Amino acid sequence: MIGYHEPVLSDEVLEYLSPEGDQFFLDGTVGGGGHTRAILDACATCRVLAVDRDPQAIAEAKEALAPVRDRVRFLQVRFDEAPHDIEVKDQGLDGALLDLGVSSHQLDDDDRGFAFRHGVALDMRMNEAEALDARIFLNEAEEDELVRVFRDYGEEPKARRLAREVVKRRATESFETSDQLVAALSVVLNRPPSQQDKARIFQAVRIAVNAELESLERGLPAIREALKGGGVLVVIAYHSLEDRVIKHAFREWSRSCVCPPELPMCVCRGKALGETLTRKPIRPSAAEVERNPRARSALLRVWRRVA
Ligand SMILES: C[S@@+](CC[C@H](N)C(=O)[O-])C[C@H]1O[C@@H](n2cnc3c(N)ncnc32)[C@H](O)[C@@H]1O
């Protein structure tokens, strides 16, 4: 598995999903299949619906999961669409996992255009059948949209100046490769950007190109509704924006009353939909980060639907 993607916080995922009997799980981000394999190895009679929006990931997972093929069904969609699956609707889920972001394979394959390595053609689509790629985004987005993405998704203090620099440069030469975005960033920062600077900006563009937060915001409540009573939702985020969306959703679902404070009496659902099982996010151990540096920013949260 290490070649394609090393699964993160695998023991913790298993501990919370605790697969047993004939349970049915959703892996909404199957990637290289590492977490699905761990679930199926832990429970010889469980089944998994393995979802990924990336056709290459589905192909890889099919190969990696060949030994347990009879207990996995693959679906190439976004995870927010998975709750429409007929078996999910009929049976409900005993548990679901979302391990967000990109796989090591997506980052390492220059042809996918995610990396800020020298000379990489800008792309960043998780599903190459989709129309919007990083090149089109940088060449065509309105300046205000660029500001929003660099500021909100990239936490870039000089977001306005960077957006202006992109707009100025693309008037004479369209953005095609990673180097051009790095060059624009260098001018704005007035120094060679660090690895972290580049990572933040490239990540921001990736989040925008794939509408990642929109998928998460739609997916969380849809998957919650697909859980059986007592079913568990495990989500691993890799940056604070994603984690904030998850934290707020879990908090809101765990409150018994969500009426505005000025109302004299409760007129809402009046009961919690479930409970958050992780007061604080779980982080990987130092040993895991040493073994797999890409685990370092992982934040795992768990919520359980009321029985
Ligand atoms: C961190 S990797 C998952 C790795 C996987 N858990 C494993 O063990 O190999 C994230 C995967 O989620 C997919 N992905 C990201 N956002 C998605 C979405 N909204 N819907 C479906 N798949 C998504 C990516 O294409 C990528 O393959």
Short mmCIF file of C-alpha atoms and ligand atoms in Angstrom, two decimals:
data_model
loop_
_atom_site.label_atom_id
_atom_site.label_comp_id
_atom_site.label_asym_id
_atom_site.label_seq_id
_atom_site.Cartn_x
_atom_site.Cartn_y
_atom_site.Cartn_z
CA MET A 1 0.00 0.00 0.00
CA ILE A 2 2.90 2.32 0.75
CA GLY A 3 3.45 2.80 -3.00
CA TYR A 4 0.06 4.37 -3.68
CA HIS A 5 -1.02 5.80 -0.33
CA GLU A 6 -0.25 4.85 3.25
CA PRO A 7 -3.53 4.93 5.23
CA VAL A 8 -3.53 7.42 8.11
CA LEU A 9 -4.73 6.70 11.68
CA SER A 10 -5.81 3.24 10.60
CA ASP A 11 -5.96 1.74 14.13
CA GLU A 12 -8.08 4.64 15.36
CA VAL A 13 -10.45 4.33 12.36
CA LEU A 14 -10.91 0.63 13.15
CA GLU A 15 -11.39 1.28 16.84
CA TYR A 16 -14.28 3.67 16.19
CA LEU A 17 -15.92 1.79 13.31
CA SER A 18 -15.43 -1.51 15.22
CA PRO A 19 -16.53 -3.69 12.30
CA GLU A 20 -18.30 -6.95 13.20
CA GLY A 21 -20.95 -9.37 11.97
CA ASP A 22 -22.52 -8.51 8.64
CA GLN A 23 -22.06 -4.75 8.91
CA PHE A 24 -22.09 -2.50 5.86
CA PHE A 25 -19.76 0.51 5.65
CA LEU A 26 -19.16 3.43 3.33
CA ASP A 27 -15.56 4.35 2.55
CA GLY A 28 -16.26 7.66 0.81
CA THR A 29 -12.60 8.26 -0.15
CA VAL A 30 -11.22 4.82 -0.95
CA GLY A 31 -7.99 6.11 -2.57
CA GLY A 32 -5.56 3.19 -2.68
CA GLY A 33 -7.93 1.06 -0.58
CA GLY A 34 -5.86 0.96 2.64
CA HIS A 35 -8.66 1.76 5.09
CA THR A 36 -11.17 -0.46 3.30
CA ARG A 37 -8.71 -3.32 3.42
CA ALA A 38 -8.17 -2.77 7.15
CA ILE A 39 -11.96 -2.88 7.76
CA LEU A 40 -12.40 -6.05 5.73
CA ASP A 41 -9.39 -7.75 7.30
CA ALA A 42 -10.74 -6.95 10.76
CA CYS A 43 -14.15 -8.44 9.94
CA ALA A 44 -14.38 -11.37 7.54
CA THR A 45 -18.15 -10.95 7.01
CA CYS A 46 -18.42 -7.15 6.67
CA ARG A 47 -18.96 -5.31 3.38
CA VAL A 48 -17.83 -1.92 2.09
CA LEU A 49 -19.16 0.46 -0.53
CA ALA A 50 -15.89 1.96 -1.81
CA VAL A 51 -16.31 5.42 -3.32
CA ASP A 52 -13.87 7.83 -4.93
CA ARG A 53 -14.40 10.65 -7.41
CA ASP A 54 -11.09 9.79 -9.09
CA PRO A 55 -11.36 7.00 -11.70
CA GLN A 56 -7.63 6.24 -11.31
CA ALA A 57 -8.10 5.71 -7.57
CA ILE A 58 -11.02 3.34 -8.23
CA ALA A 59 -8.88 1.37 -10.69
CA GLU A 60 -6.02 1.18 -8.20
CA ALA A 61 -8.31 0.21 -5.32
CA LYS A 62 -9.90 -2.55 -7.43
CA GLU A 63 -6.48 -4.08 -7.94
CA ALA A 64 -5.34 -3.62 -4.35
CA LEU A 65 -8.59 -5.05 -2.99
CA ALA A 66 -8.76 -8.03 -5.38
CA PRO A 67 -8.32 -10.55 -2.52
CA VAL A 68 -11.46 -9.20 -0.78
CA ARG A 69 -13.29 -8.32 -4.02
CA ASP A 70 -16.48 -10.22 -3.13
CA ARG A 71 -17.08 -7.92 -0.15
CA VAL A 72 -16.48 -4.56 -1.85
CA ARG A 73 -18.60 -2.65 -4.34
CA PHE A 74 -16.95 0.27 -6.15
CA LEU A 75 -18.63 3.49 -7.13
CA GLN A 76 -16.93 6.38 -8.90
CA VAL A 77 -18.83 9.40 -7.58
CA ARG A 78 -18.29 12.20 -5.06
CA PHE A 79 -19.02 11.03 -1.53
CA ASP A 80 -21.89 13.51 -1.20
CA GLU A 81 -23.64 11.49 -3.92
CA ALA A 82 -23.10 8.10 -2.23
CA PRO A 83 -26.21 8.30 -0.02
CA HIS A 84 -28.32 8.06 -3.22
CA ASP A 85 -26.97 4.55 -3.79
CA ILE A 86 -29.86 2.10 -3.71
CA GLU A 87 -28.23 -0.32 -1.23
CA VAL A 88 -27.31 2.54 1.08
CA LYS A 89 -30.91 3.76 0.95
CA ASP A 90 -32.37 0.29 1.53
CA GLN A 91 -30.00 -0.96 4.23
CA GLY A 92 -28.52 2.08 5.90
CA LEU A 93 -24.90 2.28 6.97
CA ASP A 94 -23.33 0.85 10.10
CA GLY A 95 -20.49 3.31 9.68
CA ALA A 96 -18.82 5.67 7.25
CA LEU A 97 -15.32 7.02 6.73
CA LEU A 98 -14.16 10.16 4.95
CA ASP A 99 -10.38 10.51 4.70
CA LEU A 100 -10.30 13.88 2.98
CA GLY A 101 -7.91 15.60 0.60
CA VAL A 102 -5.61 13.99 -1.93
CA SER A 103 -3.72 10.71 -1.95
CA SER A 104 0.06 10.47 -2.10
CA HIS A 105 -0.31 9.05 -5.59
CA GLN A 106 -2.24 12.11 -6.80
CA LEU A 107 0.43 14.39 -5.33
CA ASP A 108 3.36 12.35 -6.60
CA ASP A 109 2.18 11.87 -10.19
CA ASP A 110 3.27 14.98 -12.11
CA ASP A 111 0.72 14.22 -14.85
CA ARG A 112 -2.08 15.00 -12.38
CA GLY A 113 -0.76 18.55 -12.00
CA PHE A 114 -1.22 18.89 -8.22
CA ALA A 115 2.41 19.50 -7.32
CA PHE A 116 4.46 22.69 -7.16
CA ARG A 117 7.51 20.78 -8.38
CA HIS A 118 9.33 22.44 -11.27
CA GLY A 119 7.66 22.22 -14.69
CA VAL A 120 4.40 20.51 -13.67
CA ALA A 121 1.49 21.36 -16.00
CA LEU A 122 -1.29 22.84 -13.87
CA ASP A 123 -4.33 20.57 -13.56
CA MET A 124 -5.34 19.42 -10.00
CA ARG A 125 -8.65 17.77 -10.97
CA MET A 126 -9.43 14.75 -8.82
CA ASN A 127 -11.64 13.59 -11.68
CA GLU A 128 -10.12 14.42 -15.04
CA ALA A 129 -13.54 14.23 -16.71
CA GLU A 130 -14.53 17.46 -14.96
CA ALA A 131 -14.23 20.68 -16.93
CA LEU A 132 -12.57 23.06 -14.48
CA ASP A 133 -8.84 22.56 -13.96
CA ALA A 134 -6.22 24.73 -12.24
CA ARG A 135 -5.10 26.25 -15.53
CA ILE A 136 -8.60 27.43 -16.43
CA PHE A 137 -9.19 28.61 -12.88
CA LEU A 138 -6.04 30.77 -12.79
CA ASN A 139 -6.60 32.13 -16.29
CA GLU A 140 -10.30 32.88 -16.01
CA ALA A 141 -11.42 33.42 -12.41
CA GLU A 142 -12.45 36.96 -11.48
CA GLU A 143 -9.88 38.83 -9.41
CA ASP A 144 -12.21 38.85 -6.37
CA GLU A 145 -12.64 35.09 -6.62
CA LEU A 146 -8.85 34.66 -6.68
CA VAL A 147 -8.59 36.89 -3.59
CA ARG A 148 -11.21 34.80 -1.79
CA VAL A 149 -9.48 31.53 -2.63
CA PHE A 150 -5.95 32.69 -1.72
CA ARG A 151 -7.21 34.34 1.49
CA ASP A 152 -9.84 31.85 2.71
CA TYR A 153 -8.40 28.56 1.46
CA GLY A 154 -4.70 29.52 1.48
CA GLU A 155 -4.71 31.84 4.53
CA GLU A 156 -2.41 34.07 2.47
CA PRO A 157 -2.01 37.53 4.07
CA LYS A 158 -1.09 39.01 0.67
CA ALA A 159 -4.06 37.43 -1.12
CA ARG A 160 -5.17 40.69 -2.80
CA ARG A 161 -1.68 41.39 -4.15
CA LEU A 162 -1.25 37.83 -5.35
CA ALA A 163 -4.60 37.92 -7.15
CA ARG A 164 -3.61 41.21 -8.82
CA GLU A 165 -0.26 39.74 -9.86
CA VAL A 166 -1.99 36.71 -11.41
CA VAL A 167 -4.41 38.93 -13.32
CA LYS A 168 -1.58 41.18 -14.52
CA ARG A 169 0.57 38.26 -15.71
CA ARG A 170 -2.19 36.35 -17.45
CA ALA A 171 -2.98 39.39 -19.60
CA THR A 172 0.25 38.74 -21.49
CA GLU A 173 0.92 35.03 -20.91
CA SER A 174 -1.57 32.42 -19.80
CA PHE A 175 -0.83 30.23 -16.78
CA GLU A 176 0.23 26.74 -17.87
CA THR A 177 2.73 25.38 -15.34
CA SER A 178 3.49 25.35 -11.61
CA ASP A 179 6.53 27.61 -12.16
CA GLN A 180 4.35 30.51 -13.29
CA LEU A 181 2.29 30.43 -10.11
CA VAL A 182 5.45 30.11 -8.01
CA ALA A 183 6.95 33.08 -9.90
CA ALA A 184 3.88 35.25 -9.20
CA LEU A 185 4.09 34.28 -5.53
CA SER A 186 7.82 35.15 -5.39
CA VAL A 187 7.13 38.67 -6.68
CA VAL A 188 4.37 39.23 -4.14
CA LEU A 189 6.40 37.89 -1.20
CA ASN A 190 9.54 39.63 -2.46
CA ARG A 191 11.58 36.48 -1.76
CA PRO A 192 11.72 32.88 -2.95
CA PRO A 193 8.61 31.22 -1.47
CA SER A 194 9.21 28.50 1.12
CA GLN A 195 7.82 24.98 0.68
CA GLN A 196 5.02 25.94 3.09
CA ASP A 197 4.15 29.10 1.14
CA LYS A 198 3.88 27.10 -2.06
CA ALA A 199 1.95 24.28 -0.38
CA ARG A 200 -0.65 26.70 1.00
CA ILE A 201 -1.26 28.43 -2.33
CA PHE A 202 -1.36 25.25 -4.39
CA GLN A 203 -3.68 23.66 -1.83
CA ALA A 204 -5.97 26.69 -2.03
CA VAL A 205 -6.24 26.36 -5.81
CA ARG A 206 -6.88 22.61 -5.47
CA ILE A 207 -9.69 23.16 -2.97
CA ALA A 208 -11.33 25.65 -5.34
CA VAL A 209 -10.88 23.54 -8.48
CA ASN A 210 -12.48 20.49 -6.84
CA ALA A 211 -15.08 22.44 -4.83
CA GLU A 212 -13.90 20.36 -1.88
CA LEU A 213 -15.64 22.27 0.90
CA GLU A 214 -18.95 22.25 -0.97
CA SER A 215 -18.76 18.47 -1.30
CA LEU A 216 -17.97 18.17 2.41
CA GLU A 217 -20.79 20.51 3.44
CA ARG A 218 -23.30 18.57 1.34
CA GLY A 219 -21.85 15.17 2.18
CA LEU A 220 -21.81 15.35 5.97
CA PRO A 221 -25.59 15.69 6.55
CA ALA A 222 -26.40 13.32 3.69
CA ILE A 223 -24.16 10.60 5.14
CA ARG A 224 -25.50 11.28 8.65
CA GLU A 225 -29.01 10.57 7.38
CA ALA A 226 -27.81 7.33 5.74
CA LEU A 227 -26.44 6.00 9.07
CA LYS A 228 -28.46 3.43 11.00
CA GLY A 229 -29.19 4.17 14.67
CA GLY A 230 -25.86 3.80 16.51
CA GLY A 231 -23.94 4.17 13.21
CA VAL A 232 -20.64 6.02 13.38
CA LEU A 233 -19.16 8.67 11.08
CA VAL A 234 -15.36 9.02 11.13
CA VAL A 235 -13.81 11.99 9.31
CA ILE A 236 -10.11 12.76 8.86
CA ALA A 237 -9.30 16.35 7.84
CA TYR A 238 -5.94 17.73 6.78
CA HIS A 239 -6.43 21.46 7.20
CA SER A 240 -8.24 23.78 9.55
CA LEU A 241 -10.95 24.84 7.08
CA GLU A 242 -12.14 21.27 6.61
CA ASP A 243 -11.82 20.56 10.31
CA ARG A 244 -13.91 23.62 11.17
CA VAL A 245 -16.76 22.46 8.92
CA ILE A 246 -16.69 19.02 10.57
CA LYS A 247 -16.44 20.38 14.12
CA HIS A 248 -19.38 22.74 13.62
CA ALA A 249 -21.54 20.07 11.97
CA PHE A 250 -20.88 17.53 14.74
CA ARG A 251 -21.49 20.17 17.41
CA GLU A 252 -24.77 21.26 15.86
CA TRP A 253 -26.02 17.70 15.42
CA SER A 254 -25.17 16.90 19.06
CA ARG A 255 -27.25 19.74 20.51
CA SER A 256 -30.78 19.02 21.67
CA CYS A 257 -32.03 22.49 20.80
CA VAL A 258 -30.89 24.60 17.87
CA CYS A 259 -33.48 27.39 18.24
CA PRO A 260 -32.23 30.99 18.19
CA PRO A 261 -31.51 32.05 21.81
CA GLU A 262 -34.16 34.81 21.72
CA LEU A 263 -37.05 32.31 21.33
CA PRO A 264 -38.93 31.82 24.63
CA MET A 265 -39.49 28.09 24.00
CA CYS A 266 -37.98 25.35 21.91
CA VAL A 267 -39.69 24.89 18.54
CA CYS A 268 -36.99 22.87 16.78
CA ARG A 269 -36.33 19.11 16.79
CA GLY A 270 -35.90 19.25 20.59
CA LYS A 271 -33.46 16.37 20.76
CA ALA A 272 -29.88 15.65 19.79
CA LEU A 273 -29.37 13.64 16.62
CA GLY A 274 -26.41 11.88 18.19
CA GLU A 275 -23.18 12.53 20.05
CA THR A 276 -19.64 13.54 19.27
CA LEU A 277 -17.28 10.83 20.45
CA THR A 278 -14.10 12.91 20.16
CA ARG A 279 -14.08 16.04 22.32
CA LYS A 280 -10.83 17.08 20.63
CA PRO A 281 -9.57 15.81 17.28
CA ILE A 282 -7.32 12.76 17.43
CA ARG A 283 -3.87 13.31 15.94
CA PRO A 284 -1.37 10.74 14.73
CA SER A 285 1.38 9.65 17.12
CA ALA A 286 4.96 10.86 16.66
CA ALA A 287 5.83 7.34 15.51
CA GLU A 288 3.17 7.43 12.79
CA VAL A 289 4.32 10.87 11.59
CA GLU A 290 7.89 9.64 11.48
CA ARG A 291 6.85 6.63 9.42
CA ASN A 292 4.49 8.64 7.23
CA PRO A 293 5.19 12.42 7.23
CA ARG A 294 2.02 13.10 5.22
CA ALA A 295 0.01 12.08 8.30
CA ARG A 296 1.32 15.06 10.27
CA SER A 297 -1.63 17.40 9.76
CA ALA A 298 -4.37 14.74 10.17
CA LEU A 299 -7.25 15.52 12.54
CA LEU A 300 -9.75 12.73 13.18
CA ARG A 301 -13.24 13.36 14.57
CA VAL A 302 -16.05 10.89 15.23
CA TRP A 303 -19.80 11.25 15.63
CA ARG A 304 -22.40 8.59 16.46
CA ARG A 305 -26.05 8.68 15.48
CA VAL A 306 -28.49 8.17 18.32
CA ALA A 307 -29.49 4.49 18.64
C1 LIG B 1 -6.37 10.86 1.50
S1 LIG B 1 -6.91 9.96 0.10
C2 LIG B 1 -7.71 8.56 0.79
C3 LIG B 1 -6.78 7.43 1.04
C4 LIG B 1 -7.45 6.14 1.49
N1 LIG B 1 -8.13 6.30 2.75
C5 LIG B 1 -6.46 5.01 1.54
O1 LIG B 1 -6.38 4.35 2.57
O2 LIG B 1 -5.76 4.78 0.54
C6 LIG B 1 -8.27 10.90 -0.43
C7 LIG B 1 -9.03 10.30 -1.60
O3 LIG B 1 -10.31 10.87 -1.56
C8 LIG B 1 -10.72 11.21 -2.86
N2 LIG B 1 -11.68 12.30 -2.67
C9 LIG B 1 -11.44 13.54 -2.21
N3 LIG B 1 -12.58 14.25 -2.15
C10 LIG B 1 -13.56 13.42 -2.57
C11 LIG B 1 -14.98 13.56 -2.73
N4 LIG B 1 -15.60 14.72 -2.44
N5 LIG B 1 -15.69 12.50 -3.14
C12 LIG B 1 -15.06 11.32 -3.44
N6 LIG B 1 -13.72 11.14 -3.34
C13 LIG B 1 -12.99 12.17 -2.90
C14 LIG B 1 -9.46 11.55 -3.59
O4 LIG B 1 -9.63 11.36 -4.97
C15 LIG B 1 -8.46 10.59 -2.97
O5 LIG B 1 -8.36 9.41 -3.71
#
